[in-house]
Coordinates of C-alpha atoms in Angstrom, one line a residue:
X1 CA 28.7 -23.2 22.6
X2 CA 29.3 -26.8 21.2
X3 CA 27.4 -25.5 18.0
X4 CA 29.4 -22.3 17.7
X5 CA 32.6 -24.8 18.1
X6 CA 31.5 -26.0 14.7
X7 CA 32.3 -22.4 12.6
X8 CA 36.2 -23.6 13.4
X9 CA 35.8 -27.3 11.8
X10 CA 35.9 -28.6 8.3
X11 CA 33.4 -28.7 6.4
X12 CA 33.3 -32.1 6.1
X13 CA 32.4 -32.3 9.7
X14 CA 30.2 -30.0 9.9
X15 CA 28.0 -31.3 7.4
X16 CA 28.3 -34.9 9.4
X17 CA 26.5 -32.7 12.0
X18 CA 24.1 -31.3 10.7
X19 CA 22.7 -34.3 8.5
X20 CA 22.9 -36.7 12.0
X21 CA 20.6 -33.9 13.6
X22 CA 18.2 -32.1 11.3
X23 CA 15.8 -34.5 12.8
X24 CA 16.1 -33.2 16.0
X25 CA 16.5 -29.8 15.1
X26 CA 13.3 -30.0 12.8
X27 CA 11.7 -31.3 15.6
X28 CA 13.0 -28.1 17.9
X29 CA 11.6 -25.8 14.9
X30 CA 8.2 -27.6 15.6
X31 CA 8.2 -26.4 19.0
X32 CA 7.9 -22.9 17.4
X33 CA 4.1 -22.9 17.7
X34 CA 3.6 -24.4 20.7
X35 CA 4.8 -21.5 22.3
X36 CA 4.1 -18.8 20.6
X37 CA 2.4 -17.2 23.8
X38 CA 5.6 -18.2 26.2
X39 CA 8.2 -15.4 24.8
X40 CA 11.1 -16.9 27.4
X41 CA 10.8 -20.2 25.9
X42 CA 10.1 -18.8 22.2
X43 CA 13.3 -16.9 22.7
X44 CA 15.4 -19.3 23.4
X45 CA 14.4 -21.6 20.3
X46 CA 14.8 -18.2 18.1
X47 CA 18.7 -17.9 20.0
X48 CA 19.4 -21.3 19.3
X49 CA 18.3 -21.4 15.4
X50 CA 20.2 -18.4 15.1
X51 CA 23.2 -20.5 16.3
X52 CA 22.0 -23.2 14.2
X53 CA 21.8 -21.2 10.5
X54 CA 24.7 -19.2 11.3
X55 CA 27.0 -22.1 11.2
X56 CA 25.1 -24.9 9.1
X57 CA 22.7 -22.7 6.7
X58 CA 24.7 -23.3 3.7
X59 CA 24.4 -26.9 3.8
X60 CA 20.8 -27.1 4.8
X61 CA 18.4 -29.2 3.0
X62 CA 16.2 -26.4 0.8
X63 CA 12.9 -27.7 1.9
X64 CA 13.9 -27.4 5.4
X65 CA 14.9 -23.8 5.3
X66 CA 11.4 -23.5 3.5
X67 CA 9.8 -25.1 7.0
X68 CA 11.8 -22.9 9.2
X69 CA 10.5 -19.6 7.2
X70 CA 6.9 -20.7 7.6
X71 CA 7.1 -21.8 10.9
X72 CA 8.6 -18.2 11.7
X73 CA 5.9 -16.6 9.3
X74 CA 3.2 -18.1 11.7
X75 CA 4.0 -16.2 14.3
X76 CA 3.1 -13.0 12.8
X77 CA -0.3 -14.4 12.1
X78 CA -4.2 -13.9 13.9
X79 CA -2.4 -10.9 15.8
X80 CA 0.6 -12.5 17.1
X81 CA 2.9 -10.0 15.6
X82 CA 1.5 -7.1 17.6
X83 CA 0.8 -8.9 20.8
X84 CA 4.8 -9.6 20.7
X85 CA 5.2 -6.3 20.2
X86 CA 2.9 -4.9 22.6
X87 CA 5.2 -5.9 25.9
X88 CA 8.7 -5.8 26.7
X89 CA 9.7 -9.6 26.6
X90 CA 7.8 -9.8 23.0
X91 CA 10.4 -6.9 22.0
X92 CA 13.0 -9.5 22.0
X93 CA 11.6 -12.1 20.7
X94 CA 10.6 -9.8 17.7
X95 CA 14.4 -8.5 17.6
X96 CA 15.7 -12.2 17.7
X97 CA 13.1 -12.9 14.7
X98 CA 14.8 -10.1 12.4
X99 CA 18.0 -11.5 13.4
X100 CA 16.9 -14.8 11.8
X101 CA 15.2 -13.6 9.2
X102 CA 18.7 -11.4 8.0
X103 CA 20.9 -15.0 8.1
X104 CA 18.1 -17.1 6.1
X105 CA 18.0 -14.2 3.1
X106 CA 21.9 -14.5 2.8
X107 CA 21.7 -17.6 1.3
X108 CA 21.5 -16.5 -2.2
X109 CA 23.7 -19.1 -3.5
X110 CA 21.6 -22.1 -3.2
X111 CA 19.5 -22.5 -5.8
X112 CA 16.4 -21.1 -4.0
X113 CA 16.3 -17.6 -3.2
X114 CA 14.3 -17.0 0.2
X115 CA 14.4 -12.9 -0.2
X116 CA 10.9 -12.6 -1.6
X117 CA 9.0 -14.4 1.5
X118 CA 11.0 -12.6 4.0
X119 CA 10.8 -9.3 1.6
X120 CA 6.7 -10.0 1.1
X121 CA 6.4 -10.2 5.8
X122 CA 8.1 -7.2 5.7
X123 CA 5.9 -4.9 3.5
X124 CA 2.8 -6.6 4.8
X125 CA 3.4 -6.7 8.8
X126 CA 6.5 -4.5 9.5
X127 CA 6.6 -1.4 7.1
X128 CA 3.0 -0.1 8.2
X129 CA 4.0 0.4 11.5
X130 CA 7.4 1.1 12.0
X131 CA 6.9 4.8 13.2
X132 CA 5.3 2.5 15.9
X133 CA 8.4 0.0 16.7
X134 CA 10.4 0.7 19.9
X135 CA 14.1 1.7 19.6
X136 CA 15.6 -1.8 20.3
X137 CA 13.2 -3.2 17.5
X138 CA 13.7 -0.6 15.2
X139 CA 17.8 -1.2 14.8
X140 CA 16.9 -4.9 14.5
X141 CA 15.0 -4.4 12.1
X142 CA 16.8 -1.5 10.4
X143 CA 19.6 -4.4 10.1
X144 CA 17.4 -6.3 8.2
X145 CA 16.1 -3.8 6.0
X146 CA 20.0 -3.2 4.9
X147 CA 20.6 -6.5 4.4
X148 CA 17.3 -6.5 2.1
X149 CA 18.5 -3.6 -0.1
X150 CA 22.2 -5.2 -0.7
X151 CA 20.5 -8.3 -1.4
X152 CA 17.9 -6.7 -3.8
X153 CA 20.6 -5.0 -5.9
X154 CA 23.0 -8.1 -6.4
X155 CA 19.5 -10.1 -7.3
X156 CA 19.0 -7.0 -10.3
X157 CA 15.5 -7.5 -10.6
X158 CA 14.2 -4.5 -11.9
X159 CA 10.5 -5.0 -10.0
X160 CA 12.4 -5.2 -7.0
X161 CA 10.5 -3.1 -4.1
X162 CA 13.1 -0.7 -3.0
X163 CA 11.1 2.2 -2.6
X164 CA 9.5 1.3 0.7
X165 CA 12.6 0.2 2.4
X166 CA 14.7 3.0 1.2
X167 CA 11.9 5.2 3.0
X168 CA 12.6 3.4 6.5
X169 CA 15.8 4.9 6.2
X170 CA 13.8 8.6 5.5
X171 CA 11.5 7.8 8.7
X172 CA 14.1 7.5 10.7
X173 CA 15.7 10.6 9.5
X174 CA 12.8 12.3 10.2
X175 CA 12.2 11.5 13.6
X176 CA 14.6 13.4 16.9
X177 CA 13.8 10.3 19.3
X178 CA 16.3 7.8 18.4
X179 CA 20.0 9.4 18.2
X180 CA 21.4 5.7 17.5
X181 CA 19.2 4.5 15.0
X182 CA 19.9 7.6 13.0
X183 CA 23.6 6.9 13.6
X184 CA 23.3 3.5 12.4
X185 CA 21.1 4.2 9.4
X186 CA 23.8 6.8 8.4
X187 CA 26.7 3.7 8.5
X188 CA 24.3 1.4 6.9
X189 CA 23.9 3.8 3.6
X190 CA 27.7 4.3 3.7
X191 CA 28.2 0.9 3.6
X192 CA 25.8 0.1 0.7
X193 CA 27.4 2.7 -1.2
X194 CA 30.7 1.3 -0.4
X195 CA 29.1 -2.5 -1.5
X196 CA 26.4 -1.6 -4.8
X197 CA 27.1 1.8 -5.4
X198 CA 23.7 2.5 -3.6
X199 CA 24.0 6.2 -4.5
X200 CA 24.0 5.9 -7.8
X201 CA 21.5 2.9 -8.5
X202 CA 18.2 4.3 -10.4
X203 CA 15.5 3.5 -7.3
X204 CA 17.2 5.7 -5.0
X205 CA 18.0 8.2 -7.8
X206 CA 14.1 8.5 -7.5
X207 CA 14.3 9.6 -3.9
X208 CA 17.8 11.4 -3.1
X209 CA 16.2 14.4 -2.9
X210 CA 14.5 13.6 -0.7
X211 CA 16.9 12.3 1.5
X212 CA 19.0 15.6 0.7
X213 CA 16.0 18.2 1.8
X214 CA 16.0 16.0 5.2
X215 CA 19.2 15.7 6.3
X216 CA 20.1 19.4 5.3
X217 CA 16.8 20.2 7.2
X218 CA 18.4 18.5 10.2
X219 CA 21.5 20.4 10.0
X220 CA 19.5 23.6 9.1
X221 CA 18.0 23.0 12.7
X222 CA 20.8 21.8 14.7
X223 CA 18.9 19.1 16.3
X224 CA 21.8 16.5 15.5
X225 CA 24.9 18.2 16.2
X226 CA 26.7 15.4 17.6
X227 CA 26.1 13.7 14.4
X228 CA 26.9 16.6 12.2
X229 CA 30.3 15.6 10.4
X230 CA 28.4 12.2 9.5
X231 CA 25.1 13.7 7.8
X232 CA 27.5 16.2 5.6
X233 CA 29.3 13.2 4.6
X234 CA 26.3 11.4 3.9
X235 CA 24.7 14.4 1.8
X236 CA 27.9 14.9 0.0
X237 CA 28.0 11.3 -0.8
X238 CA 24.4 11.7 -2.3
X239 CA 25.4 14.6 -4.0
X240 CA 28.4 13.4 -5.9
X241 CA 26.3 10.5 -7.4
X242 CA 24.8 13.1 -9.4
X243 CA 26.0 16.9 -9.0
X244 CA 23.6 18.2 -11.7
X245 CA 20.9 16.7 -9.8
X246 CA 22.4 18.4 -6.4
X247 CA 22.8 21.9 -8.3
X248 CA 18.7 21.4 -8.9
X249 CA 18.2 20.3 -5.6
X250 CA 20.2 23.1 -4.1
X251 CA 18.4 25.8 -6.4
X252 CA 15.0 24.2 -4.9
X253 CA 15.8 24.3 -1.6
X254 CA 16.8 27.7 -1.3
X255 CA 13.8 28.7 -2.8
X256 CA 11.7 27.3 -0.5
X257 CA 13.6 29.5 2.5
X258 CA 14.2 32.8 0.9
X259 CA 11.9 34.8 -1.1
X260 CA 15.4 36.6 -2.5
X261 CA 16.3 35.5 -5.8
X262 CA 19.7 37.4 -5.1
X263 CA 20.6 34.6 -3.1
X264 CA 20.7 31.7 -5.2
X265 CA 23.3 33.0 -7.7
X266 CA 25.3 33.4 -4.3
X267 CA 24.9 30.1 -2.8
X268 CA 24.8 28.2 -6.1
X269 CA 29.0 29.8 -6.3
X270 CA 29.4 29.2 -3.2
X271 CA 29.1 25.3 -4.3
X272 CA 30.5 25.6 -7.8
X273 CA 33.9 24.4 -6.6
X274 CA 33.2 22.2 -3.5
X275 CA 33.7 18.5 -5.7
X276 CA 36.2 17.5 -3.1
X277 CA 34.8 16.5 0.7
X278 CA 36.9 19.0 2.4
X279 CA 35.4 21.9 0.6
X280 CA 32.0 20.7 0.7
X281 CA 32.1 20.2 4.3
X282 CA 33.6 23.4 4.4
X283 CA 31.0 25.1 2.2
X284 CA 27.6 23.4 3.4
X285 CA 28.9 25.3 6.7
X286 CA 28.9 28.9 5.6
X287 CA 25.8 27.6 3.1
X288 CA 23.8 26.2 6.3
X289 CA 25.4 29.8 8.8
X290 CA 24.4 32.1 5.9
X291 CA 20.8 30.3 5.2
X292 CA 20.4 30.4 9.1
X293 CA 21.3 34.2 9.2
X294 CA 18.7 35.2 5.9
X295 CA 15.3 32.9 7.1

């Protein structure tokens, strides 16, 4: 609490706080891995570092953000990761992790970017195995991953690996076990939009239709009703970043469910008009009743 206190004062004394203690708090990040097998105890050094960077990481010497990520990188190693994950109380020291992990790549502004270490534990432990993350550790780290993407688009480097995060958003799409991470991951790509024009940028240009065929699929089979009015919303966002592309995807689509070739002329005019959201919304209604009624 007498940490949080510290968001309110100047800056001034803030940084008199943290240069009197980074001793002490470098010595609390050395406790990391002497208890990396006691998850109470691990947790509460996580909580309080996430206290810590979300009030001081600004001012932070570089080197010792550099510390912090390795000491946090460590846990992951000679099968720590997945013994955290394998029980309940490991669950939340994981989730605490992420939420680390997403305040330490914010810091774009000092002169060391820490996006590619967090970026290169994330392909190598975490995207393998997300089907496999419970539902609490999945929004965590679907926070992260969002926080990734924005991060990677304001850094514009074209070898940037979008592709594999970009398809944690597809997995979860995909999957009718986890109503609120497929809620969440619908806000999160409105949001991006909103913030980078996500939508438009070429890597997901490479992959909206894939996103499209899913998320009409899941309308197609009404296993997401509750969620309806936000997945067309979604899918019209997607399709407006590129309506020639949608016309393809659209011609595709209907292929694939009707052997009638009678039918795309109808469906493709159905669309011709729908540019605004209230039409569309309208129209991917009768497209998905009609397509229903036909297959």
């Amino acid at each position: 609490n007498i940490l949080k206190s510290m968001n309110s004062q100047p800056i001034k004394s803030q940084k008199i706080v943290i240069t009197e203690n980074i001793i002490a708090i470098r010595n609390y990040v050395n406790l990391i891995e002497f208890y990396v097998g006691n998850h109470a105890m691990l947790e509460l050094i996580l909580a309080c570092l996430i206290t810590v960077f979300e009030v001081f990481v600004h001012m932070m010497p570089k080197d010792f953000i550099l510390e912090t990520i390795s000491k946090l990188l460590s846990l992951t190693n000679n099968g720590n990761f997945e013994e955290l994950l394998g029980n309940e109380s490991g669950v939340v020291v994981i989730c605490r992790y992420f939420d680390l992990l997403d305040i330490v790549i914010q810091t774009r502004s000092r002169r060391h970017n820490f996006l590619p270490e967090v970026v290169q534990f994330c392909l190598t432990k975490v995207v393998p195995i997300t089907s496999k993350l419970q539902p609490d550790t999945s929004l965590s780290f679907c926070k992260l991953v969002h926080k990734i993407i924005e991060e990677g688009t304001f850094s514009k480097d074209a070898s940037f690996p979008f592709l594999p995060f970009l398809g944690i958003y597809q997995q979860s799409f995909e999957r009718n076990d986890n109503i609120e991470l497929f809620r969440a991951n619908l806000t999160s790509l409105r949001i991006l939009n909103d913030k980078v024009r996500l939508y438009q940028q070429p890597h997901f240009q490479e992959v909206s239709n894939i996103f499209l065929k899913t998320l009409t699929e899941v309308i197609l089979a009404k296993s997401h009703n509750l969620l309806k009015e936000e997945i067309i919303e979604t899918i019209y966002g997607i399709g407006s970043a590129n309506w020639d592309n949608f016309g393809s995807f659209l011609t595709m689509f209907i292929n694939s469910h009707t052997n009638d070739p009678s039918n795309n002329a109808r469906f493709m005019e159905l669309f011709a008009q729908s540019l605004d959201k209230p039409s569309f919304s309208r129209d991917i209604e009768h497209f998905v009743h009609d397509l229903i009624k036909i297959t």
